[in-house]
Amino acid sequence: MLFNSTVFVFLFLPIAVAGFALLAARAGTQAVVAWLTAASLFFYAWWDAAYLWILVASIAINFTLGQMIGNPNSARSSRKALMLGGVAFNLVLLGYYKYAGFLTANLSDLFGQDWTVPDIVLPLGISFFTFQQVAYLVDRYQQRAAPHGFLSYCLFVSFFPQLIAGPIVHHKEIFTQLTGKHPFRLRVNNVSVGLTLFAIGLFKKVVIADTLSRYASPVFFAADQGAPLAFAEAWIGCLAYTFQLYFDFSAYSDMAVGLARLFGLRLPINFFSPYKATSIIEFWRRWHITLSRFLRDYVYIPLGGNAHGATRKLANILATMVLGGLWHGAGWNFVLWGGIHGCLIVANHLWRASGIKASHGPAYRLSCGVLTFVCVAIAWVPFRAETMDGAFAML
């Protein structure tokens, strides 16, 4: 059930809002949380009810582990073992559904075997709810996550506005909004802001992103099929996809924030005009902000961050971006995309550390912005291409 589908706009959403308004006026917080959780699980099951158990089991197991990890009476070593076991469980679950085929195919090629795995359907939103729960378990171990009820946790993981395309919500951003005697009400301001954001996102998706895809998709398809491309064709396809992806992802983020606001909940902003960035470092502070935050806090810093010298810092940056690329999809093209961005960020840090003095006037800032944009656009080519050959043909 996509946000721009008629069944969502004209059936699911009105029923969800009506039930919310009724329970918010006549029942307590727990009833509202239960309603939103039930609506979110129904929303997920609409895609394929056979896979609902994966989400439900993931929620139940991680909540139970979180309660055990957060028990102050348990030994630190026991809590650490539970945390590591929980993180491993989440990564294995994600790895099986998302990377088993990719890993098997590469091992088969490496050892000259004909190993295969059955066709595995990738569960909807598994990358997002896995990352959210990994962060939750780590924070429970580090005592940065306060105790909470099971229903609140269910809503934190399954809340339908952010379930399928983010943003990657931190637990404190939800739990702190579920406290108080009457935190929920259908308020005019929330409805006006929420519907405005949803309408803006819907326009970005349907009018802009879907239109641009008509120019991008045929070019990438031709490249993947081995057809020769002219200079202009390749650039048209590249630039069309560059803006298609922005408006598509930005649209879903806007719609997610707007939908959550209808129910009185505030989700974090995920985009802040990233194509205005004048460096690749700034780009990643503006693009998919919640993913950048997660990679920084739960990958880059645990790897050592910048605490072990400049060389180790740059190596950690590169490793983090490669893993971030692989998170987006199981394919060498995503690894290449992450590696390109990792190298660009390393180059950016080396430039800053070089001590070279440059004018910071309008011409300099413009050149920095153009260079950053061109690098980002070129890096999108392997991200979008279905094959490595297609990506290199485009480039």
Short mmCIF file of C-alpha atoms in Angstrom, two decimals:
data_model
loop_
_atom_site.label_atom_id
_atom_site.label_comp_id
_atom_site.label_asym_id
_atom_site.label_seq_id
_atom_site.Cartn_x
_atom_site.Cartn_y
_atom_site.Cartn_z
CA MET A 1 0.00 0.00 0.00
CA LEU A 2 1.93 3.00 -1.28
CA PHE A 3 1.30 6.49 0.09
CA ASN A 4 0.25 7.68 -3.36
CA SER A 5 -2.21 4.82 -3.95
CA THR A 6 -5.95 5.48 -4.00
CA VAL A 7 -6.65 2.79 -1.40
CA PHE A 8 -4.27 4.50 1.02
CA VAL A 9 -5.43 8.08 0.41
CA PHE A 10 -9.17 7.45 0.25
CA LEU A 11 -9.69 4.41 2.48
CA PHE A 12 -6.90 3.47 4.87
CA LEU A 13 -5.85 6.97 5.95
CA PRO A 14 -9.39 8.32 6.64
CA ILE A 15 -10.22 5.24 8.71
CA ALA A 16 -6.95 5.48 10.63
CA VAL A 17 -7.49 9.18 11.37
CA ALA A 18 -11.16 8.68 12.32
CA GLY A 19 -10.30 5.89 14.74
CA PHE A 20 -7.50 7.97 16.19
CA ALA A 21 -9.78 11.00 16.69
CA LEU A 22 -12.46 8.90 18.37
CA LEU A 23 -10.10 7.14 20.74
CA ALA A 24 -8.12 10.31 21.48
CA ALA A 25 -11.32 12.02 22.59
CA ARG A 26 -12.86 9.16 24.56
CA ALA A 27 -10.07 6.80 25.65
CA GLY A 28 -6.61 6.96 27.07
CA THR A 29 -3.14 6.98 25.59
CA GLN A 30 -2.79 3.22 25.56
CA ALA A 31 -5.95 2.82 23.48
CA VAL A 32 -4.62 5.29 20.91
CA VAL A 33 -1.22 3.58 20.83
CA ALA A 34 -2.92 0.20 20.39
CA TRP A 35 -5.04 1.58 17.52
CA LEU A 36 -2.06 3.07 15.71
CA THR A 37 -0.11 -0.16 16.20
CA ALA A 38 -2.98 -2.25 14.84
CA ALA A 39 -3.36 0.12 11.88
CA SER A 40 0.38 -0.10 11.20
CA LEU A 41 0.39 -3.90 11.28
CA PHE A 42 -2.59 -3.94 8.91
CA PHE A 43 -0.74 -1.53 6.64
CA TYR A 44 2.24 -3.89 6.60
CA ALA A 45 0.10 -6.98 6.05
CA TRP A 46 -1.57 -5.35 3.06
CA TRP A 47 1.71 -5.82 1.16
CA ASP A 48 1.80 -9.56 1.97
CA ALA A 49 0.15 -10.98 5.09
CA ALA A 50 2.41 -14.05 4.90
CA TYR A 51 5.38 -11.91 5.96
CA LEU A 52 3.72 -10.12 8.86
CA TRP A 53 5.11 -12.72 11.24
CA ILE A 54 8.66 -11.54 10.51
CA LEU A 55 7.90 -8.02 11.72
CA VAL A 56 5.90 -9.27 14.73
CA ALA A 57 8.57 -11.81 15.72
CA SER A 58 11.31 -9.20 15.34
CA ILE A 59 9.40 -6.79 17.58
CA ALA A 60 8.70 -9.42 20.26
CA ILE A 61 12.26 -10.79 20.36
CA ASN A 62 13.94 -7.38 20.40
CA PHE A 63 11.61 -6.03 23.08
CA THR A 64 12.27 -9.06 25.28
CA LEU A 65 16.01 -8.71 24.76
CA GLY A 66 15.78 -5.01 25.49
CA GLN A 67 14.05 -5.67 28.81
CA MET A 68 16.71 -8.19 29.78
CA ILE A 69 19.60 -5.99 28.65
CA GLY A 70 18.21 -3.04 30.58
CA ASN A 71 17.86 -4.99 33.84
CA PRO A 72 20.14 -3.13 36.29
CA ASN A 73 20.38 -6.23 38.50
CA SER A 74 22.08 -8.28 35.79
CA ALA A 75 25.84 -8.49 35.47
CA ARG A 76 27.37 -6.21 32.86
CA SER A 77 28.93 -9.17 31.08
CA SER A 78 25.54 -10.86 30.79
CA ARG A 79 23.91 -7.71 29.48
CA LYS A 80 26.72 -7.26 26.94
CA ALA A 81 26.34 -10.85 25.77
CA LEU A 82 22.61 -10.34 25.32
CA MET A 83 23.20 -7.09 23.43
CA LEU A 84 25.71 -8.69 21.08
CA GLY A 85 23.43 -11.67 20.60
CA GLY A 86 20.51 -9.37 19.81
CA VAL A 87 22.52 -7.34 17.30
CA ALA A 88 23.69 -10.60 15.71
CA PHE A 89 20.10 -11.85 15.51
CA ASN A 90 19.00 -8.70 13.69
CA LEU A 91 21.93 -8.75 11.30
CA VAL A 92 21.46 -12.46 10.52
CA LEU A 93 17.76 -11.88 9.86
CA LEU A 94 18.57 -8.96 7.55
CA GLY A 95 21.45 -10.86 5.98
CA TYR A 96 19.35 -13.91 5.15
CA TYR A 97 16.54 -12.05 3.46
CA LYS A 98 18.62 -9.36 1.80
CA TYR A 99 22.08 -10.81 1.14
CA ALA A 100 21.84 -14.62 1.01
CA GLY A 101 21.43 -14.72 -2.77
CA PHE A 102 24.17 -12.16 -3.34
CA LEU A 103 26.61 -13.95 -1.04
CA THR A 104 25.86 -17.38 -2.50
CA ALA A 105 26.30 -16.17 -6.08
CA ASN A 106 29.66 -14.61 -5.29
CA LEU A 107 30.91 -17.66 -3.40
CA SER A 108 29.82 -19.83 -6.31
CA ASP A 109 31.82 -17.71 -8.72
CA LEU A 110 34.82 -17.64 -6.40
CA PHE A 111 35.00 -21.42 -5.94
CA GLY A 112 33.66 -22.41 -9.35
CA GLN A 113 30.57 -24.07 -7.92
CA ASP A 114 26.91 -24.02 -8.85
CA TRP A 115 25.48 -23.13 -5.45
CA THR A 116 22.02 -21.61 -5.35
CA VAL A 117 19.46 -20.63 -2.76
CA PRO A 118 15.68 -20.60 -3.18
CA ASP A 119 14.13 -17.35 -4.29
CA ILE A 120 13.86 -15.15 -1.21
CA VAL A 121 11.36 -12.30 -1.09
CA LEU A 122 12.77 -9.22 0.65
CA PRO A 123 10.35 -8.27 3.46
CA LEU A 124 9.04 -4.73 3.24
CA GLY A 125 11.01 -2.21 5.29
CA ILE A 126 13.33 -4.78 6.88
CA SER A 127 16.39 -2.56 6.48
CA PHE A 128 14.69 0.26 8.36
CA PHE A 129 13.14 -1.64 11.26
CA THR A 130 16.34 -3.68 11.68
CA PHE A 131 18.52 -0.58 12.04
CA GLN A 132 16.06 1.03 14.46
CA GLN A 133 16.10 -2.01 16.71
CA VAL A 134 19.88 -2.45 16.57
CA ALA A 135 20.23 1.13 17.83
CA TYR A 136 17.64 0.42 20.52
CA LEU A 137 19.49 -2.65 21.84
CA VAL A 138 22.82 -0.84 21.91
CA ASP A 139 21.28 2.11 23.75
CA ARG A 140 19.58 -0.18 26.25
CA TYR A 141 22.96 -1.71 27.02
CA GLN A 142 24.54 1.74 27.38
CA GLN A 143 21.56 2.83 29.51
CA ARG A 144 20.56 5.55 27.07
CA ALA A 145 17.06 4.16 26.55
CA ALA A 146 14.51 4.58 29.33
CA PRO A 147 12.10 1.78 30.30
CA HIS A 148 8.80 1.72 28.40
CA GLY A 149 5.81 -0.49 27.68
CA PHE A 150 5.39 -3.13 25.00
CA LEU A 151 2.73 -1.17 23.09
CA SER A 152 4.96 1.89 22.92
CA TYR A 153 7.76 -0.25 21.56
CA CYS A 154 5.45 -1.81 18.97
CA LEU A 155 4.44 1.62 17.75
CA PHE A 156 8.06 2.81 17.68
CA VAL A 157 9.03 -0.03 15.34
CA SER A 158 5.91 -0.44 13.21
CA PHE A 159 4.48 3.10 12.91
CA PHE A 160 3.32 3.04 9.31
CA PRO A 161 4.42 6.53 8.14
CA GLN A 162 8.11 5.62 8.60
CA LEU A 163 7.98 1.84 8.24
CA ILE A 164 8.70 1.36 4.54
CA ALA A 165 11.05 4.22 3.60
CA GLY A 166 12.18 5.88 6.81
CA PRO A 167 13.26 8.12 8.31
CA ILE A 168 15.25 5.86 10.63
CA VAL A 169 13.68 6.98 13.89
CA HIS A 170 15.61 6.95 17.16
CA HIS A 171 13.69 5.47 20.07
CA LYS A 172 13.83 8.66 22.15
CA GLU A 173 12.12 10.56 19.32
CA ILE A 174 9.01 8.39 19.78
CA PHE A 175 9.01 7.35 23.43
CA THR A 176 9.25 10.91 24.73
CA GLN A 177 6.09 11.79 22.77
CA LEU A 178 4.07 8.97 24.31
CA THR A 179 4.26 10.27 27.87
CA GLY A 180 1.74 12.46 29.67
CA LYS A 181 -1.88 11.91 30.57
CA HIS A 182 -3.40 13.06 27.27
CA PRO A 183 -0.65 13.45 24.66
CA PHE A 184 -2.99 12.66 21.78
CA ARG A 185 -5.67 14.91 20.30
CA LEU A 186 -6.83 15.62 16.77
CA ARG A 187 -5.72 19.24 16.57
CA VAL A 188 -6.41 21.68 13.76
CA ASN A 189 -2.79 22.82 13.57
CA ASN A 190 -1.49 19.26 13.29
CA VAL A 191 -4.03 18.44 10.59
CA SER A 192 -3.22 21.55 8.54
CA VAL A 193 0.56 21.06 8.80
CA GLY A 194 0.28 17.32 8.22
CA LEU A 195 -1.94 17.57 5.15
CA THR A 196 0.23 20.34 3.70
CA LEU A 197 3.40 18.27 4.04
CA PHE A 198 1.63 15.19 2.69
CA ALA A 199 0.34 17.15 -0.32
CA ILE A 200 3.81 18.56 -1.04
CA GLY A 201 5.29 15.08 -0.87
CA LEU A 202 2.54 13.66 -3.06
CA PHE A 203 3.21 16.35 -5.67
CA LYS A 204 6.94 15.63 -5.60
CA LYS A 205 6.31 11.93 -6.09
CA VAL A 206 3.52 11.86 -8.66
CA VAL A 207 4.23 14.97 -10.72
CA ILE A 208 8.02 15.39 -10.53
CA ALA A 209 9.70 12.07 -9.66
CA ASP A 210 7.44 9.85 -11.77
CA THR A 211 7.79 12.22 -14.73
CA LEU A 212 11.58 12.25 -14.48
CA SER A 213 11.64 8.45 -14.36
CA ARG A 214 10.33 8.41 -17.96
CA TYR A 215 13.59 10.04 -19.03
CA ALA A 216 15.95 8.14 -16.73
CA SER A 217 14.68 4.56 -16.96
CA PRO A 218 15.01 4.04 -20.76
CA VAL A 219 18.62 5.27 -20.73
CA PHE A 220 19.69 3.00 -17.88
CA PHE A 221 17.79 0.08 -19.42
CA ALA A 222 19.63 0.61 -22.70
CA ALA A 223 22.97 0.75 -20.90
CA ASP A 224 22.24 -2.47 -19.00
CA GLN A 225 21.30 -4.16 -22.28
CA GLY A 226 24.61 -3.18 -23.83
CA ALA A 227 23.26 -0.56 -26.24
CA PRO A 228 25.73 2.21 -27.10
CA LEU A 229 24.91 5.62 -25.61
CA ALA A 230 25.76 9.05 -26.93
CA PHE A 231 27.29 11.69 -24.65
CA ALA A 232 24.04 13.66 -24.37
CA GLU A 233 21.90 10.56 -23.77
CA ALA A 234 24.10 9.41 -20.91
CA TRP A 235 24.03 12.81 -19.23
CA ILE A 236 20.26 13.16 -19.69
CA GLY A 237 19.75 9.77 -18.06
CA CYS A 238 22.18 10.57 -15.27
CA LEU A 239 20.72 13.98 -14.44
CA ALA A 240 17.12 12.80 -14.79
CA TYR A 241 17.78 10.05 -12.26
CA THR A 242 19.70 12.42 -9.99
CA PHE A 243 16.58 14.55 -9.58
CA GLN A 244 14.13 11.65 -9.78
CA LEU A 245 15.75 9.96 -6.80
CA TYR A 246 15.86 13.18 -4.80
CA PHE A 247 12.20 14.01 -5.37
CA ASP A 248 11.12 10.40 -4.86
CA PHE A 249 12.92 9.93 -1.55
CA SER A 250 12.25 13.47 -0.41
CA ALA A 251 8.58 12.94 -1.25
CA TYR A 252 8.28 9.88 0.95
CA SER A 253 10.10 11.66 3.77
CA ASP A 254 7.75 14.65 3.51
CA MET A 255 4.72 12.38 3.41
CA ALA A 256 6.02 10.41 6.41
CA VAL A 257 6.48 13.57 8.48
CA GLY A 258 3.09 14.88 7.40
CA LEU A 259 1.26 11.63 8.14
CA ALA A 260 2.83 11.35 11.58
CA ARG A 261 1.84 14.94 12.32
CA LEU A 262 -1.83 14.07 11.68
CA PHE A 263 -1.59 11.81 14.73
CA GLY A 264 0.28 14.37 16.81
CA LEU A 265 3.69 12.72 16.42
CA ARG A 266 6.78 14.44 15.05
CA LEU A 267 9.29 12.50 12.97
CA PRO A 268 12.79 13.84 12.27
CA ILE A 269 13.50 15.76 9.08
CA ASN A 270 15.42 13.56 6.66
CA PHE A 271 16.42 16.02 3.92
CA PHE A 272 17.65 19.60 4.01
CA SER A 273 18.27 20.78 0.43
CA PRO A 274 21.20 18.36 -0.10
CA TYR A 275 21.93 19.51 -3.65
CA LYS A 276 22.81 22.93 -2.25
CA ALA A 277 25.79 21.39 -0.43
CA THR A 278 29.20 22.87 -1.21
CA SER A 279 31.15 19.79 -0.07
CA ILE A 280 30.51 16.07 0.09
CA ILE A 281 30.74 16.23 3.88
CA GLU A 282 27.97 18.82 3.91
CA PHE A 283 25.98 16.74 1.44
CA TRP A 284 25.84 13.85 3.90
CA ARG A 285 24.69 16.23 6.63
CA ARG A 286 21.75 17.15 4.39
CA TRP A 287 20.97 13.88 2.53
CA HIS A 288 19.18 11.04 4.37
CA ILE A 289 20.05 12.71 7.65
CA THR A 290 18.78 9.89 9.86
CA LEU A 291 20.89 7.30 8.01
CA SER A 292 23.97 9.51 8.35
CA ARG A 293 23.24 9.79 12.05
CA PHE A 294 22.90 6.03 12.44
CA LEU A 295 26.10 5.30 10.49
CA ARG A 296 27.98 7.84 12.60
CA ASP A 297 26.71 6.65 15.99
CA TYR A 298 26.50 2.88 15.45
CA VAL A 299 29.15 2.12 12.80
CA TYR A 300 31.77 4.88 12.52
CA ILE A 301 32.21 5.57 16.27
CA PRO A 302 32.26 1.84 17.27
CA LEU A 303 34.96 1.33 14.61
CA GLY A 304 37.04 3.90 16.47
CA GLY A 305 35.89 7.13 14.90
CA ASN A 306 38.63 9.73 14.92
CA ALA A 307 40.15 8.58 18.21
CA HIS A 308 43.11 6.67 16.75
CA GLY A 309 44.83 9.07 14.42
CA ALA A 310 44.18 10.53 11.01
CA THR A 311 44.88 7.38 8.98
CA ARG A 312 42.56 5.23 11.09
CA LYS A 313 39.91 7.95 10.90
CA LEU A 314 39.95 7.97 7.10
CA ALA A 315 39.89 4.16 6.99
CA ASN A 316 36.87 4.16 9.32
CA ILE A 317 35.10 6.67 7.07
CA LEU A 318 35.71 4.53 4.01
CA ALA A 319 34.56 1.34 5.75
CA THR A 320 31.44 3.06 7.08
CA MET A 321 30.43 4.34 3.65
CA VAL A 322 31.02 0.96 1.99
CA LEU A 323 28.78 -0.67 4.61
CA GLY A 324 26.25 2.12 4.10
CA GLY A 325 26.28 1.40 0.38
CA LEU A 326 25.73 -2.31 0.98
CA TRP A 327 22.81 -1.49 3.30
CA HIS A 328 21.01 0.05 0.32
CA GLY A 329 21.06 -3.17 -1.66
CA ALA A 330 22.73 -6.52 -2.26
CA GLY A 331 24.96 -5.85 -5.23
CA TRP A 332 28.45 -4.75 -6.17
CA ASN A 333 26.98 -1.60 -7.68
CA PHE A 334 25.89 -0.49 -4.19
CA VAL A 335 29.32 -1.36 -2.79
CA LEU A 336 30.87 0.74 -5.55
CA TRP A 337 28.50 3.64 -4.81
CA GLY A 338 29.39 3.51 -1.10
CA GLY A 339 33.07 3.26 -1.94
CA ILE A 340 32.88 6.29 -4.24
CA HIS A 341 31.27 8.37 -1.51
CA GLY A 342 33.79 7.08 1.02
CA CYS A 343 36.67 8.15 -1.24
CA LEU A 344 35.04 11.54 -1.84
CA ILE A 345 34.65 12.16 1.89
CA VAL A 346 38.26 11.09 2.49
CA ALA A 347 39.38 13.49 -0.25
CA ASN A 348 37.30 16.24 1.35
CA HIS A 349 38.97 15.68 4.73
CA LEU A 350 42.42 15.62 3.13
CA TRP A 351 41.67 18.92 1.36
CA ARG A 352 40.60 20.51 4.63
CA ALA A 353 43.70 19.20 6.37
CA SER A 354 46.05 20.35 3.61
CA GLY A 355 46.13 23.91 4.85
CA ILE A 356 45.61 25.28 1.36
CA LYS A 357 44.09 28.73 1.61
CA ALA A 358 41.27 29.44 -0.81
CA SER A 359 39.07 32.44 -1.34
CA HIS A 360 35.62 31.92 0.10
CA GLY A 361 33.87 34.39 -2.16
CA PRO A 362 30.77 33.66 -4.27
CA ALA A 363 32.78 32.22 -7.18
CA TYR A 364 34.58 29.78 -4.90
CA ARG A 365 31.36 28.65 -3.20
CA LEU A 366 29.69 28.24 -6.59
CA SER A 367 32.56 26.11 -7.89
CA CYS A 368 32.44 23.98 -4.74
CA GLY A 369 28.69 23.51 -5.16
CA VAL A 370 29.00 22.55 -8.83
CA LEU A 371 31.86 20.12 -8.14
CA THR A 372 29.91 18.50 -5.30
CA PHE A 373 26.76 18.17 -7.39
CA VAL A 374 28.60 16.65 -10.36
CA CYS A 375 30.36 14.12 -8.11
CA VAL A 376 27.06 13.14 -6.48
CA ALA A 377 25.33 12.82 -9.86
CA ILE A 378 28.09 10.64 -11.31
CA ALA A 379 28.03 8.43 -8.20
CA TRP A 380 24.29 7.83 -8.71
CA VAL A 381 25.07 5.93 -11.94
CA PRO A 382 26.21 2.67 -10.29
CA PHE A 383 23.49 3.13 -7.66
CA ARG A 384 20.79 3.08 -10.36
CA ALA A 385 22.27 0.69 -12.92
CA GLU A 386 21.14 -2.93 -12.71
CA THR A 387 24.55 -4.26 -13.80
CA MET A 388 28.14 -3.19 -13.37
CA ASP A 389 28.59 -3.32 -17.14
CA GLY A 390 25.66 -0.96 -17.53
CA ALA A 391 27.12 1.42 -14.97
CA PHE A 392 30.50 1.54 -16.66
CA ALA A 393 28.84 1.94 -20.07
CA MET A 394 26.95 4.96 -18.74
CA LEU A 395 30.07 6.45 -17.21
#
